[in-house]
Tab-separated table of C-alpha atoms in Angstrom:
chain	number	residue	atom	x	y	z
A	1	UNK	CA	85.494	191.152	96.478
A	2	UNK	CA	85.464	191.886	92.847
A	3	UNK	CA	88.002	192.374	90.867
A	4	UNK	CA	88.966	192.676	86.350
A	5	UNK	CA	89.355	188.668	86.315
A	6	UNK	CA	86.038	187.713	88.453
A	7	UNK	CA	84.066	190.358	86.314
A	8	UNK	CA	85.250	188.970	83.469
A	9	UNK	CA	83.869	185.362	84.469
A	10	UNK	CA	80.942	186.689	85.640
A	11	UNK	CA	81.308	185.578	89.804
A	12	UNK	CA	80.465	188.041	92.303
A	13	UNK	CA	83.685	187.602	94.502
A	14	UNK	CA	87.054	186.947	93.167
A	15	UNK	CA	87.382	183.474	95.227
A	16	UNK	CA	88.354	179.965	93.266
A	17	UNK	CA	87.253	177.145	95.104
A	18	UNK	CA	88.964	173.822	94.606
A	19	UNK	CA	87.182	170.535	95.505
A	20	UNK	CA	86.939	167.618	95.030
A	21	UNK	CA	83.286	167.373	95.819
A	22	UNK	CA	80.834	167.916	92.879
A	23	UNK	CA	77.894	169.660	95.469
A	24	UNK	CA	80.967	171.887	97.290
A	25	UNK	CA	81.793	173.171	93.851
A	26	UNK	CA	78.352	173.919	92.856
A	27	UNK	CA	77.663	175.804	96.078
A	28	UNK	CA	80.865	177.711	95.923
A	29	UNK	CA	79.517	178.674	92.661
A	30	UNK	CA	75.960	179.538	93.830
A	31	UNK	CA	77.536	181.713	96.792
A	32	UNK	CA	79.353	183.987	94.190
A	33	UNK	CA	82.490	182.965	94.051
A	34	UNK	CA	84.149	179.969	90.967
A	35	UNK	CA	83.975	176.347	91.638
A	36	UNK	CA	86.146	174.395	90.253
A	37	UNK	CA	85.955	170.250	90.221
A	38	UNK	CA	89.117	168.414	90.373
A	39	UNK	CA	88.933	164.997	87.951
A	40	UNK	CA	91.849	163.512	89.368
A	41	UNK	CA	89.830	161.105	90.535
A	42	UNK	CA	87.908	160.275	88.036
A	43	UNK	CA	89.638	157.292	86.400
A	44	UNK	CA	85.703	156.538	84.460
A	45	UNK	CA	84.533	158.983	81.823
A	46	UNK	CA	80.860	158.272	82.813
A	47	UNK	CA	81.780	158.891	86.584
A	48	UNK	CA	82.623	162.386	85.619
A	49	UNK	CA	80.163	162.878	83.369
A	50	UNK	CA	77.763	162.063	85.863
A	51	UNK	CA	79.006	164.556	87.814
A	52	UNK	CA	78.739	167.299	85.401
A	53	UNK	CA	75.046	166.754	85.057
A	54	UNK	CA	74.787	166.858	88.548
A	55	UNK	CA	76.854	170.423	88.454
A	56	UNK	CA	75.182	171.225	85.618
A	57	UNK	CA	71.585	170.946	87.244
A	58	UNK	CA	72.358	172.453	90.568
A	59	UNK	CA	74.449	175.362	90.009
A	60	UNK	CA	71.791	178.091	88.968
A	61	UNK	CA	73.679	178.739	85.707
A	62	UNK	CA	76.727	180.170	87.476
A	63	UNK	CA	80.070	179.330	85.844
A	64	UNK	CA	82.697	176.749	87.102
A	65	UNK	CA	85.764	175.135	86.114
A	66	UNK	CA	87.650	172.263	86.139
A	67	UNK	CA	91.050	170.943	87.604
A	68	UNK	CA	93.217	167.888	86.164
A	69	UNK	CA	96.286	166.643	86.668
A	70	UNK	CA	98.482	166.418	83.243
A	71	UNK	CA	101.937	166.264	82.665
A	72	UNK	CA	103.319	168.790	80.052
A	73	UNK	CA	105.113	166.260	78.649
A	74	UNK	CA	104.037	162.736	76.910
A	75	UNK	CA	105.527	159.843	77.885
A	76	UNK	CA	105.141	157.592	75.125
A	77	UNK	CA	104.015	153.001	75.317
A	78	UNK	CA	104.506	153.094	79.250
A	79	UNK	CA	101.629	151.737	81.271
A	80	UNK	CA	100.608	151.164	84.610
A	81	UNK	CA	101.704	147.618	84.973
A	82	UNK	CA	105.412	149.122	84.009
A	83	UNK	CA	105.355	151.528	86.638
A	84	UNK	CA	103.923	149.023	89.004
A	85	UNK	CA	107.012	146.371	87.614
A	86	UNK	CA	109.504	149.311	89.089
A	87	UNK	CA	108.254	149.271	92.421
A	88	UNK	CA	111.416	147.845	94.941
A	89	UNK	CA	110.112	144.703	96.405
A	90	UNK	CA	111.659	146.398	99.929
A	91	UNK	CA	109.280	149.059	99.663
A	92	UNK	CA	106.677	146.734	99.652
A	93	UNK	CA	107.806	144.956	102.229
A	94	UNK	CA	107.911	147.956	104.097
A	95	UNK	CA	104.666	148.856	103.610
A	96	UNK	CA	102.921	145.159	104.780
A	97	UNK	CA	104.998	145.503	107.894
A	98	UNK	CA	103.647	148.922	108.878
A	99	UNK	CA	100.377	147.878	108.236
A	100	UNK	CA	100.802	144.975	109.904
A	101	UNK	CA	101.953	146.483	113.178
A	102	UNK	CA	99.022	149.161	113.263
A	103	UNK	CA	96.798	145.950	112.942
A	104	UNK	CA	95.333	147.271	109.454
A	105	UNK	CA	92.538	144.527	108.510
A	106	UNK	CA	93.352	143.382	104.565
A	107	UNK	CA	90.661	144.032	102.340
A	108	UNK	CA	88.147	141.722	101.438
A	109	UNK	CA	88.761	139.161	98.227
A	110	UNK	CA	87.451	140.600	95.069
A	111	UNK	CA	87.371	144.321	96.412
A	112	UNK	CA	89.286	146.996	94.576
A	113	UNK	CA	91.925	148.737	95.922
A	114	UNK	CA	90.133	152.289	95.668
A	115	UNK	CA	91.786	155.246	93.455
A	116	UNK	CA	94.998	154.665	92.402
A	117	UNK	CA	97.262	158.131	91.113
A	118	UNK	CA	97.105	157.375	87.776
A	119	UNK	CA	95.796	160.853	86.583
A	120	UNK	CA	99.394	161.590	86.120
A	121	UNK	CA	99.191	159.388	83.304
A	122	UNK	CA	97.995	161.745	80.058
A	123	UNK	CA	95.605	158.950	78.380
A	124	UNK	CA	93.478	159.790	81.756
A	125	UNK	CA	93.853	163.605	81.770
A	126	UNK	CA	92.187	163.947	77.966
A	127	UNK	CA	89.308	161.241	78.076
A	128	UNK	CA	88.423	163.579	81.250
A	129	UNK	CA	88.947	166.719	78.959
A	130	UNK	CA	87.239	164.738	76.092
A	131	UNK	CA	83.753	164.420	78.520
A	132	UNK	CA	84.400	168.209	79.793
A	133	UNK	CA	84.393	170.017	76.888
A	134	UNK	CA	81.124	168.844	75.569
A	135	UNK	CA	80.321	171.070	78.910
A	136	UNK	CA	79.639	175.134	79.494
A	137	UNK	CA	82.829	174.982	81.862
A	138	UNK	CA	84.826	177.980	82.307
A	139	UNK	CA	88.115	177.762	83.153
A	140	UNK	CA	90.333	174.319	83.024
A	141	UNK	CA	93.006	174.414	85.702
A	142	UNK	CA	96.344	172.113	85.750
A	143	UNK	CA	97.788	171.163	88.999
A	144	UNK	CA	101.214	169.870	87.310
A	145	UNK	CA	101.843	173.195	85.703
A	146	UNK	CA	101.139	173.591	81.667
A	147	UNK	CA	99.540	171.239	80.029
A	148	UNK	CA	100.273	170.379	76.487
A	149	UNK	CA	100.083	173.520	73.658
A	150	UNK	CA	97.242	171.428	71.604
A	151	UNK	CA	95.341	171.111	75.056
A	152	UNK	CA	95.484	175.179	75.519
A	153	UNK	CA	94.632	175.547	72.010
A	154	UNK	CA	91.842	173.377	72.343
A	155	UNK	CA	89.785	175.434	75.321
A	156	UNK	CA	90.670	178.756	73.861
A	157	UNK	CA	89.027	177.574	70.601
A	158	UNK	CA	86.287	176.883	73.017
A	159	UNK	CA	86.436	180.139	74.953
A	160	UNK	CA	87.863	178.602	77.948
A	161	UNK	CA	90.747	180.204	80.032
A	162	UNK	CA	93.577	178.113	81.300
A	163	UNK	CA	95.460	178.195	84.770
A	164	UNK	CA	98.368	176.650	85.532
A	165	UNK	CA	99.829	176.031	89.560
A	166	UNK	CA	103.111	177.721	89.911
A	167	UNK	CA	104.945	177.560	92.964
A	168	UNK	CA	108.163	179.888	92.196
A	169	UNK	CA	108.394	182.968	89.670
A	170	UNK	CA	110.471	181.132	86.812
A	171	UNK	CA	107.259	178.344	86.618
A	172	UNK	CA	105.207	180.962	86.402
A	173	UNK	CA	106.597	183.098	83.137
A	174	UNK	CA	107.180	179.220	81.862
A	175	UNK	CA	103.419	179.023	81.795
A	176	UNK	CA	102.860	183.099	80.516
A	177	UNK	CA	105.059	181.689	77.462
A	178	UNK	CA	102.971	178.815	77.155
A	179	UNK	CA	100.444	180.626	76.473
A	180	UNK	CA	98.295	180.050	79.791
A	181	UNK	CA	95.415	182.746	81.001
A	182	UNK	CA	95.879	182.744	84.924
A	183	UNK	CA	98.502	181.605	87.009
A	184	UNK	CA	97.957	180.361	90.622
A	185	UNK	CA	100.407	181.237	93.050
A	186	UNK	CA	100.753	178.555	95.260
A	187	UNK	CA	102.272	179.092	98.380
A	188	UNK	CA	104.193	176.811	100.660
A	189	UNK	CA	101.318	176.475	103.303
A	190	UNK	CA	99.114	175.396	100.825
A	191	UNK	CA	97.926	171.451	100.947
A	192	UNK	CA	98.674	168.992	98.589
A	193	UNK	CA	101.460	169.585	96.225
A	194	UNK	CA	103.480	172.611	96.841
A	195	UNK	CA	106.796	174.420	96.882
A	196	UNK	CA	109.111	175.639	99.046
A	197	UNK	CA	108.293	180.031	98.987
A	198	UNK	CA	105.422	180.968	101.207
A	199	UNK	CA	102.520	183.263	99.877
A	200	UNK	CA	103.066	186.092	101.014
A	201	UNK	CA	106.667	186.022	99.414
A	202	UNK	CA	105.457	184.438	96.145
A	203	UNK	CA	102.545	186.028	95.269
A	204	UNK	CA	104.261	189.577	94.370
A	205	UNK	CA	106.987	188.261	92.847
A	206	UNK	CA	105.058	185.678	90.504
A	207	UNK	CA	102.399	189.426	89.963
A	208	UNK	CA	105.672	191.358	88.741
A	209	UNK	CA	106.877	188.287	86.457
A	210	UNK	CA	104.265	187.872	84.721
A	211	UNK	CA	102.477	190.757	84.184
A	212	UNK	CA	99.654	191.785	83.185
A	213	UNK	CA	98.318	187.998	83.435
A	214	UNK	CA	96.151	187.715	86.142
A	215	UNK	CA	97.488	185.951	89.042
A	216	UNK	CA	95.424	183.890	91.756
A	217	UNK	CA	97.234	183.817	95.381
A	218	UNK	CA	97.022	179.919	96.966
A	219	UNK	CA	98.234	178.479	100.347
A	220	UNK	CA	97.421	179.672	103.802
A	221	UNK	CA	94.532	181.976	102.878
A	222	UNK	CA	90.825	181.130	104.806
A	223	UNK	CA	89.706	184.913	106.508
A	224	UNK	CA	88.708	188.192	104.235
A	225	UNK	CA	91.837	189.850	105.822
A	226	UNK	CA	93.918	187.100	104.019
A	227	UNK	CA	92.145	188.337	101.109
A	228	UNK	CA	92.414	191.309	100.926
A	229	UNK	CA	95.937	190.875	101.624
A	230	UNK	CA	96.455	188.567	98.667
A	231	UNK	CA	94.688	191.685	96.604
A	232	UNK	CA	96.675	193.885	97.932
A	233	UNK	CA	100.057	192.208	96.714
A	234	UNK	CA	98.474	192.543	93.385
A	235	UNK	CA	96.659	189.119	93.302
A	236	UNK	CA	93.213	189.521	91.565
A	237	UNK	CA	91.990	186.359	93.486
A	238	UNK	CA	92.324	183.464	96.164
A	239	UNK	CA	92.249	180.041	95.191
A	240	UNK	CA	91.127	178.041	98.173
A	241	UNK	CA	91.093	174.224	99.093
A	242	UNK	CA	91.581	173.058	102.192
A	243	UNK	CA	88.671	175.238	103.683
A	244	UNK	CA	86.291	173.218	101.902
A	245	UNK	CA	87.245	169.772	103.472
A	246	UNK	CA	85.093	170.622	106.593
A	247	UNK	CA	81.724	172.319	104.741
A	248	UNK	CA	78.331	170.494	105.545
A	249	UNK	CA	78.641	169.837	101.537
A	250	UNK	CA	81.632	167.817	101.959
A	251	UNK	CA	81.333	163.931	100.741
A	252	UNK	CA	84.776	163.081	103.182
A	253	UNK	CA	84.043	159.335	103.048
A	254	UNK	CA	85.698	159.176	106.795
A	255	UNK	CA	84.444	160.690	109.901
A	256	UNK	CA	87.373	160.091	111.503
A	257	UNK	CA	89.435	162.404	109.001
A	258	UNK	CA	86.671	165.537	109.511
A	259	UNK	CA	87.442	165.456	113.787
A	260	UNK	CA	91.151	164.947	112.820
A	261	UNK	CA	90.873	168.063	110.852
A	262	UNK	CA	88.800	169.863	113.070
A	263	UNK	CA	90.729	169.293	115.968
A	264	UNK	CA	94.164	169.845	114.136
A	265	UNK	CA	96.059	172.777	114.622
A	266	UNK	CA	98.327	174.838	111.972
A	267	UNK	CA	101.291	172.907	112.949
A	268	UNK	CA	99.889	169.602	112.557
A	269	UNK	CA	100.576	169.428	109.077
A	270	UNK	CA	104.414	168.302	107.198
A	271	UNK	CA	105.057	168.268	103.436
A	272	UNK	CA	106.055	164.952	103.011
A	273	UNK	CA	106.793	162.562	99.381
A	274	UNK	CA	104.737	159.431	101.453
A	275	UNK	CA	101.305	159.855	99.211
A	276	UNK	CA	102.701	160.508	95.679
A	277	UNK	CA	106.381	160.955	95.830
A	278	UNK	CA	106.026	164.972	95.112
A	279	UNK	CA	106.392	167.325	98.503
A	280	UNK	CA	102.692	167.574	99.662
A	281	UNK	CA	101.468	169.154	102.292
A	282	UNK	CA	98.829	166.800	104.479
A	283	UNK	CA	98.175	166.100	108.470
A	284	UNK	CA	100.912	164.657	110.026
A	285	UNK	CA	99.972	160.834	111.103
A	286	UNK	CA	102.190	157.877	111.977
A	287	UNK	CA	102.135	157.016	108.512
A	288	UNK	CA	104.046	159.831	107.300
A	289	UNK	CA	106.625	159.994	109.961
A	290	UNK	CA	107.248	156.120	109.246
A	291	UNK	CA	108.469	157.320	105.653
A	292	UNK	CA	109.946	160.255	106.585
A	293	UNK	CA	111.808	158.252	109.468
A	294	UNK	CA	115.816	158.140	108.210
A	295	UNK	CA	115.869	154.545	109.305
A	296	UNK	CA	113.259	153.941	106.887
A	297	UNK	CA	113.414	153.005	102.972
A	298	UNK	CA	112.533	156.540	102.123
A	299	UNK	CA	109.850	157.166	99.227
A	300	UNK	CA	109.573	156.637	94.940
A	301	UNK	CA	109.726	159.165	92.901
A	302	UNK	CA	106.409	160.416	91.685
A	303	UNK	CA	104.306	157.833	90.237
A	304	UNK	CA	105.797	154.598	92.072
A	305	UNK	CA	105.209	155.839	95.496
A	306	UNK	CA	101.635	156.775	94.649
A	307	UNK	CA	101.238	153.639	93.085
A	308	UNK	CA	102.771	151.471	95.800
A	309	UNK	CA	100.724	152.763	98.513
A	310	UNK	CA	96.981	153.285	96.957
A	311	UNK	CA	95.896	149.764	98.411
A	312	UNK	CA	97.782	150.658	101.705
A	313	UNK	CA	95.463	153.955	101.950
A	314	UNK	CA	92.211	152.191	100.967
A	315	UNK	CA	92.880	149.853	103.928
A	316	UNK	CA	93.340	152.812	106.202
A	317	UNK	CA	90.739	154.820	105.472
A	318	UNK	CA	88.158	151.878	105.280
A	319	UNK	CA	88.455	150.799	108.653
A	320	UNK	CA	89.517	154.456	110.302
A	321	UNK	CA	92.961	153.553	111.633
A	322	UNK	CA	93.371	156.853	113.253
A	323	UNK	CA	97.335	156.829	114.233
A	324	UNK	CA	97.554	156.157	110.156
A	325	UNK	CA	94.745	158.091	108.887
A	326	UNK	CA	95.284	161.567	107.331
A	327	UNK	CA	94.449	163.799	104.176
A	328	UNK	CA	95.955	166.673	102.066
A	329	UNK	CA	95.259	169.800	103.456
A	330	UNK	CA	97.132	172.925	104.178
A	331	UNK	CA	97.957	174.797	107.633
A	332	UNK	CA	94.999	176.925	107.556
A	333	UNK	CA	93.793	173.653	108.971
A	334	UNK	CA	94.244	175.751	112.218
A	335	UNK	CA	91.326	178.016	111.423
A	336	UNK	CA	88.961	174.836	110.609
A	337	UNK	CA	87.418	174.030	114.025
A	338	UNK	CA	83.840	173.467	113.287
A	339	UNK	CA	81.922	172.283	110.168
A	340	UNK	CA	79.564	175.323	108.408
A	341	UNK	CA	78.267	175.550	105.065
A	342	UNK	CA	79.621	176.570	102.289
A	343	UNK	CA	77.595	179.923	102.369
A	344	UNK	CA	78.624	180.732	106.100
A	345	UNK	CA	82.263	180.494	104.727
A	346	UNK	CA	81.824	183.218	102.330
A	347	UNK	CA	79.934	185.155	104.599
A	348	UNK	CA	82.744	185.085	107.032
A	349	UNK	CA	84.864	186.007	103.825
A	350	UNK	CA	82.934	188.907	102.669
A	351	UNK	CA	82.423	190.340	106.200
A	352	UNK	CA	86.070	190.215	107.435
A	353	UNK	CA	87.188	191.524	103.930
A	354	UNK	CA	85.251	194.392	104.394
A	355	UNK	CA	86.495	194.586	108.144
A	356	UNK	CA	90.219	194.497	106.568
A	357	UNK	CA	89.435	197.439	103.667
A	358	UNK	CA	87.956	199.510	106.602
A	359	UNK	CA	90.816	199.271	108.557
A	360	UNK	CA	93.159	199.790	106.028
A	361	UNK	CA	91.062	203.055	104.521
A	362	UNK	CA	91.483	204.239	108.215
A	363	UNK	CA	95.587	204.077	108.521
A	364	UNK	CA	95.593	205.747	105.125
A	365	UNK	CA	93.363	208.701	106.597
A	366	UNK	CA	90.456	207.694	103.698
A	367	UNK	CA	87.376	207.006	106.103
A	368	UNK	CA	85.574	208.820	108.750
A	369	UNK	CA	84.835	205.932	110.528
């Protein structure tokens, strides 16, 4: 599964791997394809730097990348505490009384909250990029789109290439004229933040926008056929996510989320504002119906809601409410139905790839076979 772009970064199969989990990108990496960290959650330099020893030493010299999340834009003198000072008191009403009926224990006195979304703020996104750099990484990847021209400047002066999510064809020539190296397709079955075209309808149309940058295909893709359809629309990779959640290398700090995931089919997901205030798709649960529910207060706009409900979600997860408990992830959640290691997943990749190019040589009259 080669194509110009993974020969270019040196990977044996064109197939990005986003995680969130330092040994899942390391083992994507190892398997042949690019793993790629995501530092959203890394509110401590040293945390991440941590981690990027810990790459560092266990991915056999193969490249990776990394993933933030950074506004294009600066937002000058506004700090958490403001945001937090615009949060309805109604909403947080709202929020003690669904918690309260679901009998969610309250978390002990002196214990943090757990992460908050505050790598929206750009003060975050470049002490992160400040600790990355002094690192071999690869690529740097923005979930919010561009990040800001000194940023690109920066990791082209230092030979790295820069991708930017794009989930409609006028985002993506907005991030060819900023100058960006890859753009990443992101379909509407994709988890997490996403828009409203599906893959298979956005990935030729953001290939013919912006050509000759390559493009990455995102949302809905977990078999080789998948694959090899995104390459065939002119993709010259997959960026994957959700198939990771369920690997043996997986740190998912719940049990309870990895059978919810493995028993979930791919209609058991909604895109829904309840985590950060953005559309993102994530398993449907009690939790997000009760915001999406008319007769409720309805959600913030992006960062308020994230903020308002961070404590909410540590309480959840902590002590496994299941009606309430869920995760971003995408509706190839349908395909995840038992946990397998990293390598197993790419060798399902590579052999139903091959399957798919076989087939296709036959219709066209190319093979013997």
């Amino acid at each position: 599964m080669q194509t110009e772009l993974s020969k270019t970064l040196g990977v044996e199969h064109a197939v990005f791997g986003f995680t969130p989990f330092p040994a899942v990108a390391a083992a994507i990496s190892r398997a042949g394809g690019f793993g790629v960290l995501g530092a959203v959650r890394y509110t401590a330099p040293d945390d991440l730097k941590r981690d990027l020893d810990w790459i560092e030493a266990h991915v056999d010299g193969k490249p990776y990348g990394l993933d933030v999340v950074m506004p294009a834009k600066k937002v000058e003198g506004v700090t958490e505490a403001d945001v937090e000072a615009m949060i309805p008191e109604g909403h947080r009403q709202f929020v003690r009384d669904t918690l309260a009926k679901y009998g969610v224990p309250e978390l002990a006195d002196g214990e943090a909250s757990g992460w908050r979304i505050t790598g929206w703020m750009e003060q975050v996104a470049r002490t992160q990029l400040d600790v990355a750099f002094d690192y071999p990484i690869r690529l740097l990847a923005n979930a919010l789109g561009s990040p800001p021209a000194d940023v690109v400047d920066r990791a082209h002066d230092q030979d790295v290439l820069v991708a930017a999510l794009a989930g409609s064809a006028r985002h993506a020539i907005k991030h060819r004229d900023a100058g960006i190296d890859i753009v990443v397709a992101q379909g509407y079955e994709a988890g997490g933040h996403t828009g409203e075209i599906a893959t298979m309808v956005l990935t030729p149309e953001v290939v013919d926008a912006v050509a000759p940058l390559p493009v990455l295909a995102a949302g809905g893709i977990g078999s080789g056929r998948q694959v090899a359809a995104a390459l065939s629309l002119g993709a010259q990779g997959v960026w994957l996510g959700s198939m990771w959640l369920t690997v043996t290398e997986a740190d998912l700090s719940s049990p309870a989320v990895t059978r919810k995931l493995l028993a979930a089919g791919s209609g058991d997901t909604v895109r829904s504002r309840a985590l950060t205030g953005k559309p993102a798709r994530q398993l449907r649960t009690e939790w997000t119906d009760a915001w999406d529910d008319a007769n409720g207060p309805g959600t913030l706009p992006m960062p308020l809601q994230g903020l308002l409900v961070a404590e909410a979600l540590t309480r959840i997860q902590k002590y496994e409410v299941e009606p309430l408990l869920g995760t971003p992830v995408g509706q190839i959640v349908g395909r995840m139905t038992a946990e397998r290691s990293v390598q197993a997943v790419f060798d399902d990749l590579t052999r139903g790839f091959e399957q798919a190019v076989d087939r296709i040589n036959r219709i066209a009259g190319r093979s013997g076979k």
